[in-house]
Structure formats: structure tokens, C-alpha cells
mmCIF file of C-alpha atoms in Angstrom:
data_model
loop_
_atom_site.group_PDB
_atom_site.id
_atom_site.type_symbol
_atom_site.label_atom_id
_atom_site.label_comp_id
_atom_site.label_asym_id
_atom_site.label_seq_id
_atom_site.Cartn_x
_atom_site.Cartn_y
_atom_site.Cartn_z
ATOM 1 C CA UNK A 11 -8.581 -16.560 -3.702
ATOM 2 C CA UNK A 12 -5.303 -17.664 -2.295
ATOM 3 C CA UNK A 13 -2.033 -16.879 -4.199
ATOM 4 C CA UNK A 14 1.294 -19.031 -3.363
ATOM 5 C CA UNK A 15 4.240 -17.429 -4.677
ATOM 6 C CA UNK A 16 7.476 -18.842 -5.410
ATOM 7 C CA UNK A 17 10.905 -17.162 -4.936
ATOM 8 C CA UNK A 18 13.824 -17.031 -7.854
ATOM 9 C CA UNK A 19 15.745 -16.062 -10.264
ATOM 10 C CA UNK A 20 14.034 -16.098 -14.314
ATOM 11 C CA UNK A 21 15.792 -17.234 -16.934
ATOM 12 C CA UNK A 22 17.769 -20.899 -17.983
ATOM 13 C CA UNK A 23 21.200 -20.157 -15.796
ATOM 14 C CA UNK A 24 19.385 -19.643 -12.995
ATOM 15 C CA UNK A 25 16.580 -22.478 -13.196
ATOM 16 C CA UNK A 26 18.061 -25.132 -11.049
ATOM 17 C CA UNK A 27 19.939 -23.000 -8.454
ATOM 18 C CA UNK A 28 19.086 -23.663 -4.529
ATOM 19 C CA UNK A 29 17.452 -19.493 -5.133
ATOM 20 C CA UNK A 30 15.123 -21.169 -7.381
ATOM 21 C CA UNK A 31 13.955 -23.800 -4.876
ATOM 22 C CA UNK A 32 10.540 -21.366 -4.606
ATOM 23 C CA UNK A 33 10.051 -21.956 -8.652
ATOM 24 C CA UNK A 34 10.693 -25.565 -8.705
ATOM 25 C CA UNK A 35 8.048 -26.041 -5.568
ATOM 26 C CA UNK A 36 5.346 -23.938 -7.584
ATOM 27 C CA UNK A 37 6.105 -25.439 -10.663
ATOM 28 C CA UNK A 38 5.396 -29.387 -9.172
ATOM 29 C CA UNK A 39 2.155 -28.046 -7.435
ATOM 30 C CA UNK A 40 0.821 -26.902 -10.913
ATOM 31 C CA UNK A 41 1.511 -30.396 -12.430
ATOM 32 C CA UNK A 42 0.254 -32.420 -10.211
ATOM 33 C CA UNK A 43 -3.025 -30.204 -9.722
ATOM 34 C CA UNK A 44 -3.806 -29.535 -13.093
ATOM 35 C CA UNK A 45 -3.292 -26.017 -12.932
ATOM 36 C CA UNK A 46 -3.904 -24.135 -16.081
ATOM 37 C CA UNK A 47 -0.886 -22.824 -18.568
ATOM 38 C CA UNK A 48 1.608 -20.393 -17.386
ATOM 39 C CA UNK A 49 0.402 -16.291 -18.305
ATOM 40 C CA UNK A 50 3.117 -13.420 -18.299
ATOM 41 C CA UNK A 51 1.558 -10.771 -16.398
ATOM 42 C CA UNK A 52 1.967 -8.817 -13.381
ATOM 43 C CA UNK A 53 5.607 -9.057 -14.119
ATOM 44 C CA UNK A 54 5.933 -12.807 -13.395
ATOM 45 C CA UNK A 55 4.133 -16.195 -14.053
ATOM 46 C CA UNK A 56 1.192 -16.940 -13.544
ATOM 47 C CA UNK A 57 -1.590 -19.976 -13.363
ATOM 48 C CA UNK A 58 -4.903 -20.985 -11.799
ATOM 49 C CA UNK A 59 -6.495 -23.724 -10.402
ATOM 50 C CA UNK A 60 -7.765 -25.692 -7.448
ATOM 51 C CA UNK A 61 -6.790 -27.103 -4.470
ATOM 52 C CA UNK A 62 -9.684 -28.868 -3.172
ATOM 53 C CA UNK A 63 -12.351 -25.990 -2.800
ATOM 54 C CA UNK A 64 -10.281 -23.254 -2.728
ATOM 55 C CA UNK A 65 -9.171 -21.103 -5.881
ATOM 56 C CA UNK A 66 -5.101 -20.633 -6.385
ATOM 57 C CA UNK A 67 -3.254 -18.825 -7.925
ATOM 58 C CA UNK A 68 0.269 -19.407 -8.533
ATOM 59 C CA UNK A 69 2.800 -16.749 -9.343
ATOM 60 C CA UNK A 70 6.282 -16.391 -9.914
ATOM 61 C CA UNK A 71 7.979 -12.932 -10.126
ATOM 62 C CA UNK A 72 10.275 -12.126 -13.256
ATOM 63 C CA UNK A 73 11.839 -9.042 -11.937
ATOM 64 C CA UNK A 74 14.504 -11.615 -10.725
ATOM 65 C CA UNK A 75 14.901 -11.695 -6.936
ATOM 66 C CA UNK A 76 15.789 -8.450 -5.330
ATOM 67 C CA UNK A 77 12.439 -6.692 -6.923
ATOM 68 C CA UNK A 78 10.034 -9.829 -6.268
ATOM 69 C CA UNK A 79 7.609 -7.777 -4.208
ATOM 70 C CA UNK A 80 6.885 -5.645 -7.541
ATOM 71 C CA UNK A 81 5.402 -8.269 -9.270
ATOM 72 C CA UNK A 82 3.712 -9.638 -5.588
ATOM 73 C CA UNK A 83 2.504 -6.391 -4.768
ATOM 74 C CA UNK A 84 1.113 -5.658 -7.922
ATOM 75 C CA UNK A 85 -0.695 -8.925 -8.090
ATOM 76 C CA UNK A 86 -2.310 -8.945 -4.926
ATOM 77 C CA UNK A 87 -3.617 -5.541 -5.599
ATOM 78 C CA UNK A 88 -5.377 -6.192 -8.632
ATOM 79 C CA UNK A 89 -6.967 -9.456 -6.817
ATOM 80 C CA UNK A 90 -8.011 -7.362 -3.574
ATOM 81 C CA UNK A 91 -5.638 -10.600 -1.910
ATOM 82 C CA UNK A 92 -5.118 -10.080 1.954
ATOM 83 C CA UNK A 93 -1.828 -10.367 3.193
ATOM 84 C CA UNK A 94 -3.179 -13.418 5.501
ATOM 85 C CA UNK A 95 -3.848 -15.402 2.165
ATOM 86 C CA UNK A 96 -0.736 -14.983 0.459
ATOM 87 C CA UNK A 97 2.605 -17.983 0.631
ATOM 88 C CA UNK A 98 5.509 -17.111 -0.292
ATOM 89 C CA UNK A 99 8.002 -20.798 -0.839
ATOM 90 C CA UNK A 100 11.724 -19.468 -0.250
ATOM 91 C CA UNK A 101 15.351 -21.090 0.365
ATOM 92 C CA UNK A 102 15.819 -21.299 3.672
ATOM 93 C CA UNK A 103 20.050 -20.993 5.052
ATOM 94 C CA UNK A 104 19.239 -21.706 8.179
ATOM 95 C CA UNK A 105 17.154 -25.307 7.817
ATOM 96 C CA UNK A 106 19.328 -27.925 6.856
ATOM 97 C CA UNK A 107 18.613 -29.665 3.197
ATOM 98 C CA UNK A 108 15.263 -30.677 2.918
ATOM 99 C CA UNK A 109 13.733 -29.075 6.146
ATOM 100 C CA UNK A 110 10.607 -27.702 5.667
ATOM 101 C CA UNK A 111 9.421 -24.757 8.311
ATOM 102 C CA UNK A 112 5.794 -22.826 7.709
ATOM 103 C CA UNK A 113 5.724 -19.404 9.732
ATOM 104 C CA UNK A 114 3.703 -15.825 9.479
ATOM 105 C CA UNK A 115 5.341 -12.937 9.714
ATOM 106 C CA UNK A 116 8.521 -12.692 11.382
ATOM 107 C CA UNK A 117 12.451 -11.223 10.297
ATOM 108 C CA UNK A 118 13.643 -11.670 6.564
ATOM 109 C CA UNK A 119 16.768 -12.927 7.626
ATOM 110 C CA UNK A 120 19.082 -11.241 5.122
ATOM 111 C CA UNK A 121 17.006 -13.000 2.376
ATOM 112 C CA UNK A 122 16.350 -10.124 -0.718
ATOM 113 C CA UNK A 123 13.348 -11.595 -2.113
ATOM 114 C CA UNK A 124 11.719 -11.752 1.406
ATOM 115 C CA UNK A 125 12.895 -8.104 2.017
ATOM 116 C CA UNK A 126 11.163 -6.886 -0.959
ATOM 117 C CA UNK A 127 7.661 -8.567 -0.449
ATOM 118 C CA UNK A 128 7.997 -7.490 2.950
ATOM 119 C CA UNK A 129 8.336 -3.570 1.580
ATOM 120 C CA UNK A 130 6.026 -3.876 -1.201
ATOM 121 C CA UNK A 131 3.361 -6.172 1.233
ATOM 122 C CA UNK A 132 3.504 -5.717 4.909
ATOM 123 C CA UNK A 133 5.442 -9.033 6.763
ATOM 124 C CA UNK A 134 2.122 -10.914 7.916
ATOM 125 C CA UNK A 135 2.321 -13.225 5.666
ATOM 126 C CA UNK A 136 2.778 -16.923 5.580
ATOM 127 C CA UNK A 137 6.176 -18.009 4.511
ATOM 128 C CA UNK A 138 7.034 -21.914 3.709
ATOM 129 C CA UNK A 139 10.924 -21.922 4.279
ATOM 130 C CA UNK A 140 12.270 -24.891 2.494
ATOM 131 C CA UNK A 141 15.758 -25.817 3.858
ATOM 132 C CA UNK A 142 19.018 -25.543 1.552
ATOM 133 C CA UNK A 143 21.395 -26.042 4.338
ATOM 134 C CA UNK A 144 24.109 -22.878 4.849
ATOM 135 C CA UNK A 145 27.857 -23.611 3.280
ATOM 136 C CA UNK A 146 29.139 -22.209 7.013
ATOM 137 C CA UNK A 147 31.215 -19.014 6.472
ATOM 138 C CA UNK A 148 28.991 -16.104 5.421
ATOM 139 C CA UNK A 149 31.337 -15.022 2.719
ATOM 140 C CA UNK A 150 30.235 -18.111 0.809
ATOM 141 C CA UNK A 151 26.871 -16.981 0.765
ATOM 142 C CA UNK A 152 26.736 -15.907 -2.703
ATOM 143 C CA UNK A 153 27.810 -18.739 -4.503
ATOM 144 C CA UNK A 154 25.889 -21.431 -2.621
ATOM 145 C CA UNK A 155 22.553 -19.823 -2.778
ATOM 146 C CA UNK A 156 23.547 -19.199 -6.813
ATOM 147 C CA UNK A 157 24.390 -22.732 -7.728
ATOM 148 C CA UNK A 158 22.929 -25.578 -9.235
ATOM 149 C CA UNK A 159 21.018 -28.512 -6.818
ATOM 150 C CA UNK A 160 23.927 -31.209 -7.607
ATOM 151 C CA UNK A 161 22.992 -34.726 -8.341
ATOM 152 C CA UNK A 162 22.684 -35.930 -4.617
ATOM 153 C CA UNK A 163 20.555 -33.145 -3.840
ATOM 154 C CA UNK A 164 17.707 -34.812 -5.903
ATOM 155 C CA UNK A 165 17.538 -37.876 -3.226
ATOM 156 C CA UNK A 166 15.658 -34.973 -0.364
ATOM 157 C CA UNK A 167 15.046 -32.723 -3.046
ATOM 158 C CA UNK A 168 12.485 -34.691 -5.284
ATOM 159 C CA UNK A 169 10.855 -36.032 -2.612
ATOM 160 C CA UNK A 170 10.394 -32.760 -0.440
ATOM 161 C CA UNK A 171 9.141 -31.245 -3.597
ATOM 162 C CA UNK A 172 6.258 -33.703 -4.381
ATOM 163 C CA UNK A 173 5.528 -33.755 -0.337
ATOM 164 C CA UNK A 174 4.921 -30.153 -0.159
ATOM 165 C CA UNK A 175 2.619 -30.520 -3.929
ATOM 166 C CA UNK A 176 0.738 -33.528 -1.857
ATOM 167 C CA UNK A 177 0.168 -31.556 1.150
ATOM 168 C CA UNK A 178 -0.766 -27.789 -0.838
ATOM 169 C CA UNK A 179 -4.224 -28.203 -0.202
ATOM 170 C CA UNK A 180 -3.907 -27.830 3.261
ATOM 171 C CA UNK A 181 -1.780 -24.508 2.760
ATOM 172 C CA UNK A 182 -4.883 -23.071 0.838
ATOM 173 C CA UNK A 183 -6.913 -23.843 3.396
ATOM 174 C CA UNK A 184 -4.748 -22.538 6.347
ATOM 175 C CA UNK A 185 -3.979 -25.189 7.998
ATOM 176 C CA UNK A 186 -0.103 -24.338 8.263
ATOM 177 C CA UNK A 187 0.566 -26.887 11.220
ATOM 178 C CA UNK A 188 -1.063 -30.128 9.444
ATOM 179 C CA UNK A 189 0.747 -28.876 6.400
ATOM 180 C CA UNK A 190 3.904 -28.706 7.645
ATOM 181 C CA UNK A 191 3.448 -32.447 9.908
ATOM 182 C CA UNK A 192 2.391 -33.822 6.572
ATOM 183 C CA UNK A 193 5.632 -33.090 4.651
ATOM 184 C CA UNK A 194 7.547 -33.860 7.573
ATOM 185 C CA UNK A 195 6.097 -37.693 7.779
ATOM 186 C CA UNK A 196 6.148 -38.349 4.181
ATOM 187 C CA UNK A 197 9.746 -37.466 3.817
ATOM 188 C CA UNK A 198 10.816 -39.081 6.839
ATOM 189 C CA UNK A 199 9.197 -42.124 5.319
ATOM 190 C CA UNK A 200 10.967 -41.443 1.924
ATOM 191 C CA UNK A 201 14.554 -40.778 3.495
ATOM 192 C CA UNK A 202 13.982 -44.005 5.384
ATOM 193 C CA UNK A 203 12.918 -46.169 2.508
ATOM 194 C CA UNK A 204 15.965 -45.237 0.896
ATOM 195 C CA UNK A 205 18.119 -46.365 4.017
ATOM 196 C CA UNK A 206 16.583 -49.522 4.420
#
């Protein structure tokens, strides 16, 4: 079993901030898969399904962000899940809006929810970074991570989300490389379309 977990914040006020992008990614991957309802447990979200042969399951931690490795740690303990089969889909600062970067292992970057799978997991495992942009003075931090996706957003947002959903298969398989080329081409082709 594979589990992909997704980073945020619970609760209404926080459901479209660029923290939440992890949700929102998790959330359009168990639509478009069929994924069975949503379960509290572990302290978080959960559903099952399948992406092509292999067995998912999603998860979204409800401890909000600072204490997501509670809920991650807790979850891949009762499934006996390695560390090399667990994704975790974060905000990324450092990728521009609508980047999407795959990577195992590696620094946390200042990022709390990272930090505290990282403590409560080990750090080998995979991360899919999905780019936010950063506001450029680190004192604004805060409140851009914290805010809502605005309306122009949605034009790479949307389309990065369903990309990734399209191309989740290949995560749960480990094929992090074709994953990542696959998003990359069909939102190049979507951010083109709309230019034309």
C-alpha cells in the first residue's frame, strides 16, 4: 500500500489558502479515481482506492499543520507503510505558481508541516512540491502562505491540480521522473492554449 498525504490547515477559513494546496491536490485525485468516502481516523482524513494496480491511501492530517507528522506517523504505523512509499503534496515558496518539483528526502526548508513528518517519519520520503511562488521579503511569509488562491490563481491552479490527479498513477508506482514530465507537458499545453 502506498499512502499520499496532503499538507494543510482543517477547517472552512483555512480551505482555500496556498497552505492548503496539499488538501486541494488530494482531494481532486479522490474524485477523479473514485476513491471511497472520506473516514476520520488517525487524526486526519482518510480514503482508499486505486491507482491502476496499486492500493492508495489518501490522508490528510487534522492536527492542523505544525503537528501533521502525528497523524502521518501514526498512520503509517498501523499500515506497516515504508517511508519509501509514502508522498507528501506541500506548498512550495521557492517554485514559482504552478511549478511542480518531485524529490526524496532532502532539507524542509523552513516549511512546519515538512518539519514534523520529518520528526515523526525519518526525511526519505518522496515529497511533490507544488509551487505557490514567494511574496519576496521573508517577513511576508505568514500572510501569503495563509491566504486565499485569488481568482487568477485558478487559470495554473485548476489545471496543475487535475495534471498532477492525471498523472497519480505513476506516483504510486514510483515513477517520480515520468510523473513529474507528465504534469509539466500537460500544463505547458494548458498555459499555452490559453495564450493562443
Amino acid at each position: 500500500m502506498k499512502l499520499f498525504v496532503g499538507l494543510g490547515n482543517p477547517g472552512a477559513q483555512y480551505a482555500f489558502n496556498r497552505h492548503n494546496v496539499g488538501f486541494m491536490a488530494l482531494d481532486v485525485i479522490a474524485a477523479a479515481h473514485g476513491f471511497a468516502a472520506w473516514r476520520k481516523r488517525f487524526q486526519g482524513l482518510t480514503c482508499e482506492g486505486r491507482l491502476d494496480s496499486e492500493q492508495v491511501l489518501l490522508l490528510k492530517p487534522q492536527t492542523h499543520m505544525n503537528e501533521s507528522g502525528r497523524s502521518v506517523g501514526e498512520t503509517a504505523r498501523f499500515f506497516k507503510i515504508a517511508i519509501g512509499d509514502v508522498v507528501v503534496f506541500h506548498d512550495e515558496l521557492d517554485l514559482a505558481p504552478g511549478k511542480v518539483r518531485v524529490k526524496i528526502g532532502g532539507g524542509v526548508a523552513g516549511h512546519n508541516g515538512l518539519k514534523s513528518v520529518t520528526s515523526h517519519l525519518g526525511n526519505d520520503y518522496m515529497r511533490v512540491r507544488i509551487g505557490i511562488g514567494h511574496p519576496g521579503h521573508r517577513e511576508r511569509v505568514v500572510g501569503h502562505v495563509l491566504r486565499d488562491f485569488v481568482k487568477a490563481d485558478m487559470e495554473w491552479l485548476e489545471p496543475v491540480l487535475f495534471a498532477m490527479s492525471d498523472a497519480a498513477p505513476l506516483l504510486a508506482k514510483g515513477e517520480k521522473d515520468r510523473f513529474q514530465t507528465q504534469v509539466a507537458h500537460e500544463t505547458r499545453d494548458e498555459t499555452q492554449a490559453g495564450t493562443d
